[in-house]
Short mmCIF file of N, CA and C and ligand atoms in Angstrom, two decimals:
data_model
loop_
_atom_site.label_atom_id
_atom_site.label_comp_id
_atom_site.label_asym_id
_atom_site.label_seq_id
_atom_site.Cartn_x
_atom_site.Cartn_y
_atom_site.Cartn_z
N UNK A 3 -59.15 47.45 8.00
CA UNK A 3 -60.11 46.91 8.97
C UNK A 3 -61.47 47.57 8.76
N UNK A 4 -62.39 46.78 8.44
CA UNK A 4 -64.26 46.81 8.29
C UNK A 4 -64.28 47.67 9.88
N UNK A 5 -64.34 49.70 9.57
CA UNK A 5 -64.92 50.40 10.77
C UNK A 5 -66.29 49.53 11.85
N UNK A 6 -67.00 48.92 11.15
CA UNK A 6 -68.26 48.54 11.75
C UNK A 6 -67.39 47.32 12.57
N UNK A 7 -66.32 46.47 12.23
CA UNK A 7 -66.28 45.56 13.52
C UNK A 7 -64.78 46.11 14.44
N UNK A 8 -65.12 47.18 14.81
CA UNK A 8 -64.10 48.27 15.69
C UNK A 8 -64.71 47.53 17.03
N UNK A 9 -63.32 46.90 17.96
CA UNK A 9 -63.16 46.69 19.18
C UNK A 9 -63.01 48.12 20.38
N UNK A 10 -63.73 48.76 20.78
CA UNK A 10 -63.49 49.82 21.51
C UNK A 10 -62.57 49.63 22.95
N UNK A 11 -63.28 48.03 23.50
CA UNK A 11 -62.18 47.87 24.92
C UNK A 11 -60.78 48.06 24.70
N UNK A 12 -60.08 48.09 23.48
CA UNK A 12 -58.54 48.05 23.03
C UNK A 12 -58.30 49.51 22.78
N UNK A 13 -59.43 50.27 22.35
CA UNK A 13 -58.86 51.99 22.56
C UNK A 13 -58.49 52.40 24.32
N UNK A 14 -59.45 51.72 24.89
CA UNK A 14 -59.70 52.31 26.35
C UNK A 14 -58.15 51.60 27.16
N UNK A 15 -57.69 50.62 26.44
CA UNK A 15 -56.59 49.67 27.09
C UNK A 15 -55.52 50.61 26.78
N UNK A 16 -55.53 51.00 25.14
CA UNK A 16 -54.31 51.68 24.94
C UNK A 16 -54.06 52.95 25.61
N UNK A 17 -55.08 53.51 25.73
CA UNK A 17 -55.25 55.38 26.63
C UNK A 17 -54.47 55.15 28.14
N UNK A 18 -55.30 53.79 28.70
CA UNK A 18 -55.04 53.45 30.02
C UNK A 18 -53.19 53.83 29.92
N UNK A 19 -52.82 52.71 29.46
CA UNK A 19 -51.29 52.64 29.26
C UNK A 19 -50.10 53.95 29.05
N UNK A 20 -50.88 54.84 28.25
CA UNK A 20 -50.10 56.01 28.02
C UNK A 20 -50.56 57.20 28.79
N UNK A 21 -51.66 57.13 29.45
CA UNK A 21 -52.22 58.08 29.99
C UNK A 21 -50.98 58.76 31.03
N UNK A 22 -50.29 58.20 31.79
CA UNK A 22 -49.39 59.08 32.73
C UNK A 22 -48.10 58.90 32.17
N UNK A 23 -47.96 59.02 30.88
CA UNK A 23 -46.24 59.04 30.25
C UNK A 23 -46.32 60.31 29.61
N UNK A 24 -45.16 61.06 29.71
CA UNK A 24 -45.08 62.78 29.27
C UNK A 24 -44.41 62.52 27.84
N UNK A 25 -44.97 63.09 26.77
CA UNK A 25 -44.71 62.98 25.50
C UNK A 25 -45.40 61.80 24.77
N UNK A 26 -46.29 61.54 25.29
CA UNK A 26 -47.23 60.29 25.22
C UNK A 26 -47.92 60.17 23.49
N UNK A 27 -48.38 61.31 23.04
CA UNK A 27 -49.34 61.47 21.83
C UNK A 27 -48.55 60.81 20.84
N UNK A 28 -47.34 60.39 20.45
CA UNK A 28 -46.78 59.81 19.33
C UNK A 28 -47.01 58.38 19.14
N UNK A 29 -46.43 57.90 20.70
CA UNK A 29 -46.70 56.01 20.94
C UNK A 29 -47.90 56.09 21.19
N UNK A 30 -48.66 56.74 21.61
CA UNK A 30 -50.39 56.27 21.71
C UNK A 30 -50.57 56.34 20.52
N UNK A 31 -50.30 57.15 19.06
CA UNK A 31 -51.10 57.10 18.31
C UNK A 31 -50.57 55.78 17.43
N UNK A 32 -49.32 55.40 17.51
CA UNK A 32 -49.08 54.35 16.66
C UNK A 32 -49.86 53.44 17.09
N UNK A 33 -49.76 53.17 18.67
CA UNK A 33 -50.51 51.91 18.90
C UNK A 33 -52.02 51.66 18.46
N UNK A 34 -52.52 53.06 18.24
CA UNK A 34 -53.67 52.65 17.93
C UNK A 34 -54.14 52.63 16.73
N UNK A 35 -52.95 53.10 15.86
CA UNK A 35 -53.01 52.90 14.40
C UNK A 35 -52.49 51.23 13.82
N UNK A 36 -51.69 50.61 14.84
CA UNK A 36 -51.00 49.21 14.60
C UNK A 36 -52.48 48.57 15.30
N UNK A 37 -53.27 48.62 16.03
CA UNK A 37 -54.04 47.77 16.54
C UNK A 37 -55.56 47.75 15.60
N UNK A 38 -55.63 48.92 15.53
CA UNK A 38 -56.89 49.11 14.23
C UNK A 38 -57.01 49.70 13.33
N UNK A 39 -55.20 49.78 12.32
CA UNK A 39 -55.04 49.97 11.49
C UNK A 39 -54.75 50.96 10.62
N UNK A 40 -55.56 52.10 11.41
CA UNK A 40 -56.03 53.65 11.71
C UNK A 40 -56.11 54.47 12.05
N UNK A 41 -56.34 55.17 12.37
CA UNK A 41 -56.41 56.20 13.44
C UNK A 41 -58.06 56.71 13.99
N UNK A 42 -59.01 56.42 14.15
CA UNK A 42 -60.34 56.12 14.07
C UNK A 42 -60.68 57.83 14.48
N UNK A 43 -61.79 58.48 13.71
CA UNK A 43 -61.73 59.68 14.34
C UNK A 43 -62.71 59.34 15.91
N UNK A 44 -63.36 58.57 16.00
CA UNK A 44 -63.64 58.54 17.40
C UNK A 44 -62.94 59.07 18.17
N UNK A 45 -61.51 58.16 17.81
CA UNK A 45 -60.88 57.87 19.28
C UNK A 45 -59.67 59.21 19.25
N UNK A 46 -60.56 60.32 18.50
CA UNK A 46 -59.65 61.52 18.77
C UNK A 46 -59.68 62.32 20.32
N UNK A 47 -61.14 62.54 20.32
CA UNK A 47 -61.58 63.15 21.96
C UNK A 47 -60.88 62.17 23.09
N UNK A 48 -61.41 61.26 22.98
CA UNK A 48 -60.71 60.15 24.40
C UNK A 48 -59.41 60.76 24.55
N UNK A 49 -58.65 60.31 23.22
CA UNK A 49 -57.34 60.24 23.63
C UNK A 49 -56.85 61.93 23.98
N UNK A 50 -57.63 62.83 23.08
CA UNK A 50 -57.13 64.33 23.87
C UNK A 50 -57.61 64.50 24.72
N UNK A 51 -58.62 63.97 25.42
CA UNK A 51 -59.20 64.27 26.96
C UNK A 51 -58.09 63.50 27.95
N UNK A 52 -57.94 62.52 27.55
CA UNK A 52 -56.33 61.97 28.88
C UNK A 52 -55.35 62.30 28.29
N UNK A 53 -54.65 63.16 27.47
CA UNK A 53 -53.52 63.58 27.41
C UNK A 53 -53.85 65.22 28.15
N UNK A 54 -54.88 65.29 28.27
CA UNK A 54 -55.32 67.09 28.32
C UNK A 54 -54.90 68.18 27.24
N UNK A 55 -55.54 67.51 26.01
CA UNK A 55 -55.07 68.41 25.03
C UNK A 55 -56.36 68.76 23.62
N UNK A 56 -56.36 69.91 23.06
CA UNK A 56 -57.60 69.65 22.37
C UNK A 56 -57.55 68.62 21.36
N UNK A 57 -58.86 68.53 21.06
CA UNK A 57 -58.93 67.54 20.08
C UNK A 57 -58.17 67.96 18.49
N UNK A 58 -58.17 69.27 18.49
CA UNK A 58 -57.87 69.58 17.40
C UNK A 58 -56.12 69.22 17.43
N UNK A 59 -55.52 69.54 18.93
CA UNK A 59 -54.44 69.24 18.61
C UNK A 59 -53.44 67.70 17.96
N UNK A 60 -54.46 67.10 18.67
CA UNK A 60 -54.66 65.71 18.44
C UNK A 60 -54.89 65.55 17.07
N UNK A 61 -55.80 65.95 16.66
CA UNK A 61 -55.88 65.65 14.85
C UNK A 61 -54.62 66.41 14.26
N UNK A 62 -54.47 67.05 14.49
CA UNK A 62 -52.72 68.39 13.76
C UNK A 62 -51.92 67.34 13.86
N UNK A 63 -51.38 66.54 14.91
CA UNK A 63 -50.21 65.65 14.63
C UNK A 63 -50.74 64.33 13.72
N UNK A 64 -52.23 63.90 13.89
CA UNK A 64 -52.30 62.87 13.37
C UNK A 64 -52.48 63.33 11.65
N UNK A 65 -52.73 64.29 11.25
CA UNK A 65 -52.77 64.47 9.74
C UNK A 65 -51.50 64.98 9.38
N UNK A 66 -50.49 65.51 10.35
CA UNK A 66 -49.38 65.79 9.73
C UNK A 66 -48.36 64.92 9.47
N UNK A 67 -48.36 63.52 10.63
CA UNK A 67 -47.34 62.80 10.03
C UNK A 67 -48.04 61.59 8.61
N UNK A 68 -47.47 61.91 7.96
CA UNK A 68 -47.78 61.00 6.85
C UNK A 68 -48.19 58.64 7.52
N UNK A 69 -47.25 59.03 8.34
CA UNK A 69 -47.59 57.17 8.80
C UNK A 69 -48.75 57.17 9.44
N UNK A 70 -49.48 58.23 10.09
CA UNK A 70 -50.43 57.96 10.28
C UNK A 70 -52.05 58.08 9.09
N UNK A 71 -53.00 57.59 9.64
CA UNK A 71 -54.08 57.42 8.31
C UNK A 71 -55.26 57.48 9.61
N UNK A 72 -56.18 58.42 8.84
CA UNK A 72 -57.66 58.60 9.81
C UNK A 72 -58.63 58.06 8.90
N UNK A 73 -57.96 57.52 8.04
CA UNK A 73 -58.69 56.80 7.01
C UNK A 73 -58.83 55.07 7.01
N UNK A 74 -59.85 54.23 7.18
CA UNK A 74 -59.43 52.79 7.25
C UNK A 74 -58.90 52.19 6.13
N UNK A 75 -57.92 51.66 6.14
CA UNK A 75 -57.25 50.86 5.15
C UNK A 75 -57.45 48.98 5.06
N UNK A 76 -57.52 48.54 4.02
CA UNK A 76 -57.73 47.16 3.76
C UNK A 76 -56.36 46.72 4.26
N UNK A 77 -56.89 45.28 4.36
CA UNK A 77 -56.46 44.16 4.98
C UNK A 77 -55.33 44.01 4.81
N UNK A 78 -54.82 44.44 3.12
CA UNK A 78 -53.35 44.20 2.56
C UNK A 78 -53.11 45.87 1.71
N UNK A 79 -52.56 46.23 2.63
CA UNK A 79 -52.06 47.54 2.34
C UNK A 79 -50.84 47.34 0.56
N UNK A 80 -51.39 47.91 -0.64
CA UNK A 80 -50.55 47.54 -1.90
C UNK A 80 -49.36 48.82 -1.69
N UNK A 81 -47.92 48.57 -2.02
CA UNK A 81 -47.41 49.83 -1.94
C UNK A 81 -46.61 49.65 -3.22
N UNK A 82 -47.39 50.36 -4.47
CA UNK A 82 -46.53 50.13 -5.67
C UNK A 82 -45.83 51.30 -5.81
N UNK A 83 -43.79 50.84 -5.97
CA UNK A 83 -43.22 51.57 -6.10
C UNK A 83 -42.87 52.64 -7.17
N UNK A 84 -43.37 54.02 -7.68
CA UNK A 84 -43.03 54.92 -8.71
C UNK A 84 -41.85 54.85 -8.64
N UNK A 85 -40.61 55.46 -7.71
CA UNK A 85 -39.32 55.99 -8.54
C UNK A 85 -38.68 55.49 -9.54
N UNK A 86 -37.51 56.37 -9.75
CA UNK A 86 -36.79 56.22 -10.68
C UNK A 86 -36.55 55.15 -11.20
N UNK A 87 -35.92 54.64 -10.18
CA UNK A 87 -35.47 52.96 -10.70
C UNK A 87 -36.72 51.80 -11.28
N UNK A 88 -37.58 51.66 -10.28
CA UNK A 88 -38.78 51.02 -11.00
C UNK A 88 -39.45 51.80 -12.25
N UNK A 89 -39.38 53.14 -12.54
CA UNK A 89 -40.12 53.52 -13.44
C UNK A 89 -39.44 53.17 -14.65
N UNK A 90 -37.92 52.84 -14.47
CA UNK A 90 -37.46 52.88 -16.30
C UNK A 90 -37.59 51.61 -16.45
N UNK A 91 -38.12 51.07 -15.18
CA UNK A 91 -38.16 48.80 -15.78
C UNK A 91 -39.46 48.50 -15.69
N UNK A 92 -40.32 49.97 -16.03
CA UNK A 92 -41.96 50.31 -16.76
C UNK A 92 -42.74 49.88 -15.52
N UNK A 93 -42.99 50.39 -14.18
CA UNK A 93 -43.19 50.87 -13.05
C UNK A 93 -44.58 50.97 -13.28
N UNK A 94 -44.49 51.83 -14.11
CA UNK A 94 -46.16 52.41 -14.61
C UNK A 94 -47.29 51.61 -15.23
N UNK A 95 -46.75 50.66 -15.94
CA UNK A 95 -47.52 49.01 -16.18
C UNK A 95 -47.87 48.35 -15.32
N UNK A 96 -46.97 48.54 -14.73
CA UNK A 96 -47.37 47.71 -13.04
C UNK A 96 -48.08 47.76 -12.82
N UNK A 97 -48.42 49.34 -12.13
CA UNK A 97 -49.41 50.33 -11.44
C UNK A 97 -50.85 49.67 -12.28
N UNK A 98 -50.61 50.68 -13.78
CA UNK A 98 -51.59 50.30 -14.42
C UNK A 98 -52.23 48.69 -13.62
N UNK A 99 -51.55 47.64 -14.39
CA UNK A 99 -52.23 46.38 -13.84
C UNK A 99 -52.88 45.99 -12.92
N UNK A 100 -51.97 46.87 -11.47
CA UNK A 100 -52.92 46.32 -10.26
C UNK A 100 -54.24 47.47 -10.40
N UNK A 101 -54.08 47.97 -10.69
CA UNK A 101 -55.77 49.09 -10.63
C UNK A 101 -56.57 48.59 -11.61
N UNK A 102 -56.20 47.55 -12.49
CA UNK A 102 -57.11 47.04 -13.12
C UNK A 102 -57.67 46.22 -12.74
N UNK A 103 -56.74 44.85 -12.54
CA UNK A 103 -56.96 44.23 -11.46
C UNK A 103 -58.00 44.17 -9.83
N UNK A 104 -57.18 45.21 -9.18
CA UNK A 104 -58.49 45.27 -8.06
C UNK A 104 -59.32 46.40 -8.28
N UNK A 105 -59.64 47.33 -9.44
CA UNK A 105 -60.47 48.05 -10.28
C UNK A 105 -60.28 49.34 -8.92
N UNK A 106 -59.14 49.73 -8.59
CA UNK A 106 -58.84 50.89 -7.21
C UNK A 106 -57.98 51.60 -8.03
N UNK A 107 -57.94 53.18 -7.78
CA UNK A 107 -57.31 54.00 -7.73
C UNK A 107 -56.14 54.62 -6.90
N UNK A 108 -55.23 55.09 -6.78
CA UNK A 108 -54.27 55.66 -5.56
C UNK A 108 -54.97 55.91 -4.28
N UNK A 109 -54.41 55.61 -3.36
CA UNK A 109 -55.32 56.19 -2.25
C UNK A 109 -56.69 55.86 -1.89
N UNK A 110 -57.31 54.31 -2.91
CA UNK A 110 -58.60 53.96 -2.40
C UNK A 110 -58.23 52.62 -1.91
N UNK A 111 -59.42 52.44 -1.00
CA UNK A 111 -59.41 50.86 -0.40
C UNK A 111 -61.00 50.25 -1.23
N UNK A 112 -60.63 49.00 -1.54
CA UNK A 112 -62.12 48.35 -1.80
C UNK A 112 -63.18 48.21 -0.93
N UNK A 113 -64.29 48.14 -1.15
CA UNK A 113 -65.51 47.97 -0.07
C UNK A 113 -65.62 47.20 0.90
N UNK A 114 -65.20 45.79 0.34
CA UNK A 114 -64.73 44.78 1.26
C UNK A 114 -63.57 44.93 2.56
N UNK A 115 -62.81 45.85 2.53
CA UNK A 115 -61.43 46.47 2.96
C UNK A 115 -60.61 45.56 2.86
N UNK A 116 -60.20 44.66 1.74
CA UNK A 116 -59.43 43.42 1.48
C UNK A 116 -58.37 44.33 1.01
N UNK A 117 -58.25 45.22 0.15
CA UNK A 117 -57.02 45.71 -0.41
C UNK A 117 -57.04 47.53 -0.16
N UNK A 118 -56.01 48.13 0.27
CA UNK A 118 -55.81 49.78 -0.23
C UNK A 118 -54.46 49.72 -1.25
N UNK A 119 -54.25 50.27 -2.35
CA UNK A 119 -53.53 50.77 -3.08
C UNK A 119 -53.54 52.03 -3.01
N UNK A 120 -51.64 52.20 -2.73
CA UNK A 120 -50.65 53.13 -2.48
C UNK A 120 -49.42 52.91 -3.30
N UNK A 121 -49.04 54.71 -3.83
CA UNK A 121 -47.65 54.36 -4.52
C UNK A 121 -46.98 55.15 -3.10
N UNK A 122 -45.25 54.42 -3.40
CA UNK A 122 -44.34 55.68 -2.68
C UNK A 122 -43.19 55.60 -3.81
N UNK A 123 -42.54 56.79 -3.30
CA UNK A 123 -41.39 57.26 -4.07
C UNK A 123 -40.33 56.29 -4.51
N UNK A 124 -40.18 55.39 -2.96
CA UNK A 124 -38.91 54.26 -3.50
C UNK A 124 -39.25 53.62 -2.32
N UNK A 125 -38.86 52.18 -2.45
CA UNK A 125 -38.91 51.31 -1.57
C UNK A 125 -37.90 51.14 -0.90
N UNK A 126 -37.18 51.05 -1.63
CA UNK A 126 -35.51 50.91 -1.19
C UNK A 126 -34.84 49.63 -1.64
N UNK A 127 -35.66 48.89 -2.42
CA UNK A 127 -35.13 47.74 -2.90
C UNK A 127 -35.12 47.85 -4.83
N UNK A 128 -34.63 49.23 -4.94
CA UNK A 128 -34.36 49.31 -6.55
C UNK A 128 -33.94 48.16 -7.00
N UNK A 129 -32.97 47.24 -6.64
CA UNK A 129 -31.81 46.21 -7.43
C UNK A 129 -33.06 44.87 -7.86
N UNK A 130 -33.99 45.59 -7.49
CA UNK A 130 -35.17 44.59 -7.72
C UNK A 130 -36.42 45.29 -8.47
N UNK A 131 -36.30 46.43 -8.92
CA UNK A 131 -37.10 46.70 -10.30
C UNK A 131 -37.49 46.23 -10.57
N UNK A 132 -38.78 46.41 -11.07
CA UNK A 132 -39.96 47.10 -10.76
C UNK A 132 -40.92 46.46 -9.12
N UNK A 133 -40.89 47.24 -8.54
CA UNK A 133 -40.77 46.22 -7.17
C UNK A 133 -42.28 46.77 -6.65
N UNK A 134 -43.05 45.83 -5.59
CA UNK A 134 -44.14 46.71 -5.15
C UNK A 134 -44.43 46.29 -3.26
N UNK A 135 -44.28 46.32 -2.32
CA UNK A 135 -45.18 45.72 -0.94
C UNK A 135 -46.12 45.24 -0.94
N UNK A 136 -47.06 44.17 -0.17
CA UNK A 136 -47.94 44.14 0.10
C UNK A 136 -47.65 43.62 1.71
N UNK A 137 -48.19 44.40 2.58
CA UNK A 137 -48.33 44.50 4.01
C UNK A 137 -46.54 44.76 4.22
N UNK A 138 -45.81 44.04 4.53
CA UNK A 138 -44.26 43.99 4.94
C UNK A 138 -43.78 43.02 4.32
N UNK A 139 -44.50 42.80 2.89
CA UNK A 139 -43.39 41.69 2.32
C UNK A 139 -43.27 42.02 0.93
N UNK A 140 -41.91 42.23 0.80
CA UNK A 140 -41.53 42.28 -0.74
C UNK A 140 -41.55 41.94 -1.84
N UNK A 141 -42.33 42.38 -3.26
CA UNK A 141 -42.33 41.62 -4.37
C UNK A 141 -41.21 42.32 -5.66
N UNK A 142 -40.49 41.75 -6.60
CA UNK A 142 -39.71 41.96 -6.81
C UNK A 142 -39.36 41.91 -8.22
N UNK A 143 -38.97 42.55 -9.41
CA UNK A 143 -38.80 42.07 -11.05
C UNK A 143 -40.31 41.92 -11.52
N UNK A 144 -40.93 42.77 -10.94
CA UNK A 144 -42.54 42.54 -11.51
C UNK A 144 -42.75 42.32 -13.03
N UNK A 145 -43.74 41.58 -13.32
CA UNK A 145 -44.39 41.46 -14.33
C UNK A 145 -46.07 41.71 -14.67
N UNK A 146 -46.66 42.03 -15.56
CA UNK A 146 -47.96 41.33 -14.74
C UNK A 146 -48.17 40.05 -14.64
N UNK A 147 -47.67 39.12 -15.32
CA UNK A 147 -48.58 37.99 -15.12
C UNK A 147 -47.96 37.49 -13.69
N UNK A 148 -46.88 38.49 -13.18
CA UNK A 148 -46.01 37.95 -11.17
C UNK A 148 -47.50 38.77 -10.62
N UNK A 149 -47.84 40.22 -11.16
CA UNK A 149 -48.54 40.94 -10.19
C UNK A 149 -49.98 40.02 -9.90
N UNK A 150 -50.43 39.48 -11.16
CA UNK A 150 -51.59 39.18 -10.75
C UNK A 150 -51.68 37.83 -9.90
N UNK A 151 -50.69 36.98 -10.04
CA UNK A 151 -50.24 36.02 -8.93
C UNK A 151 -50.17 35.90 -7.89
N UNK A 152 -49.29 37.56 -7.76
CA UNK A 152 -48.95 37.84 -5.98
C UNK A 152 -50.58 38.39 -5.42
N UNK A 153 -51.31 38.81 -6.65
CA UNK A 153 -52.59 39.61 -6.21
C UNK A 153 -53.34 38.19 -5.51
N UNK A 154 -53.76 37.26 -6.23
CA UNK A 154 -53.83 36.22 -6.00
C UNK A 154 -54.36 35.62 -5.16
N UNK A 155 -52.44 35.32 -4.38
CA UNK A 155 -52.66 34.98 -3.02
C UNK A 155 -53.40 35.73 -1.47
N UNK A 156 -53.26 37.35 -1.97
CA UNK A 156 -53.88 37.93 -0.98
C UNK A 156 -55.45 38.08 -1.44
N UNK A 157 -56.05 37.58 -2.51
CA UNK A 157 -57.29 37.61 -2.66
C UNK A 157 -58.55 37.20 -1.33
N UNK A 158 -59.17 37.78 -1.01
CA UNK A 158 -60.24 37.38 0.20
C UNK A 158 -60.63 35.55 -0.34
N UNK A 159 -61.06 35.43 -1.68
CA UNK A 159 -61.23 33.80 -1.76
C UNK A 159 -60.34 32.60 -1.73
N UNK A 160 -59.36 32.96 -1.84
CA UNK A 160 -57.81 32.48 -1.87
C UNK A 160 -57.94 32.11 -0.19
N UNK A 161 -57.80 33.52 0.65
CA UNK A 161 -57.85 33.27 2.35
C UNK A 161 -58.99 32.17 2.52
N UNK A 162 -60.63 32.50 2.07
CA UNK A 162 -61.40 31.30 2.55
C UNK A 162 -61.49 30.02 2.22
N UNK A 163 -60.72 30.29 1.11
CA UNK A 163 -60.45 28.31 0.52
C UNK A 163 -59.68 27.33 1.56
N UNK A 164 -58.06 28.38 1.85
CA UNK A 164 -57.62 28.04 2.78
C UNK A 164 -57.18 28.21 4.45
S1 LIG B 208 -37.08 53.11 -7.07
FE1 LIG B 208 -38.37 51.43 -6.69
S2 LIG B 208 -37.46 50.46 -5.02
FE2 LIG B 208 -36.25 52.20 -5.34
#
């Protein structure tokens, strides 16, 4: 999600909601990572001022659990799988391809925030080597000429055509 078109009434909705639940800082932070993608450092103070907690503590859980991100991520989160299993059905071609492809590195999002590329360890769908995500849907027996296909459809001009 493009930081500059950040809805703020939906931080103040989500605080509202968790503000009097004890053990609150975990489901507040998903929600506000599922609603804007992120974890916005704005909305660190708010939310430690109605939990009554410092801000710093607030950032400690949000950089320690890995699902969360204080970082904005594109539109279609890439999750190309390294392990074992995808790596011996050449995993690493893959990879290669899509960073050529959307010209991104591990861990970057494009300018546009249309795409972030991410590896993880395993997906869990080895029996489908060389395999990769994009948002919550599975791609599977990669190739490049499948990757740049599936790239494709999530392309930003692809969305405005149709
Ligand atoms: S190793 Fe790639 S899905 Fe398990």
């Amino acid at each position: 999600m493009d930081p500059k078109e950040i809805d703020w009434n939906k931080l103040t909705a989500i605080i509202e909601k968790h503000r009097t639940q004890k053990w609150s800082l975990i489901p507040l932070l998903q929600e506000v990572q599922e609603v804007y993608g992120y974890i916005p450092p704005e909305a660190i103070e708010p939310i430690a001022e109605s939990l009554k907690m410092l801000p710093a503590q607030v950032q400690g859980v949000a950089t320690f659990y890995s699902g969360f991100s204080l970082k904005p991520k594109g539109k279609c989160v890439l999750k190309v799988c390294r392990g074992t299993a995808c790596h011996v059905k050449g995993s690493r071609s893959i990879l290669r391809h899509v960073k050529k492809e959307l010209h991104l590195e591990e861990g970057e999002t494009s300018e546009d925030y249309q795409f972030t590329l991410e590896t993880v360890a395993c997906l869990g769908a080895c029996f489908l080597a060389p395999t990769m995500m994009v948002n919550r849907e599975y791609y599977g027996k990669l190739n490049p000429t499948k990757v740049t296909s599936v790239l494709g459809q999530y392309s930003k001009n692809k969305e405005d055509d149709g």
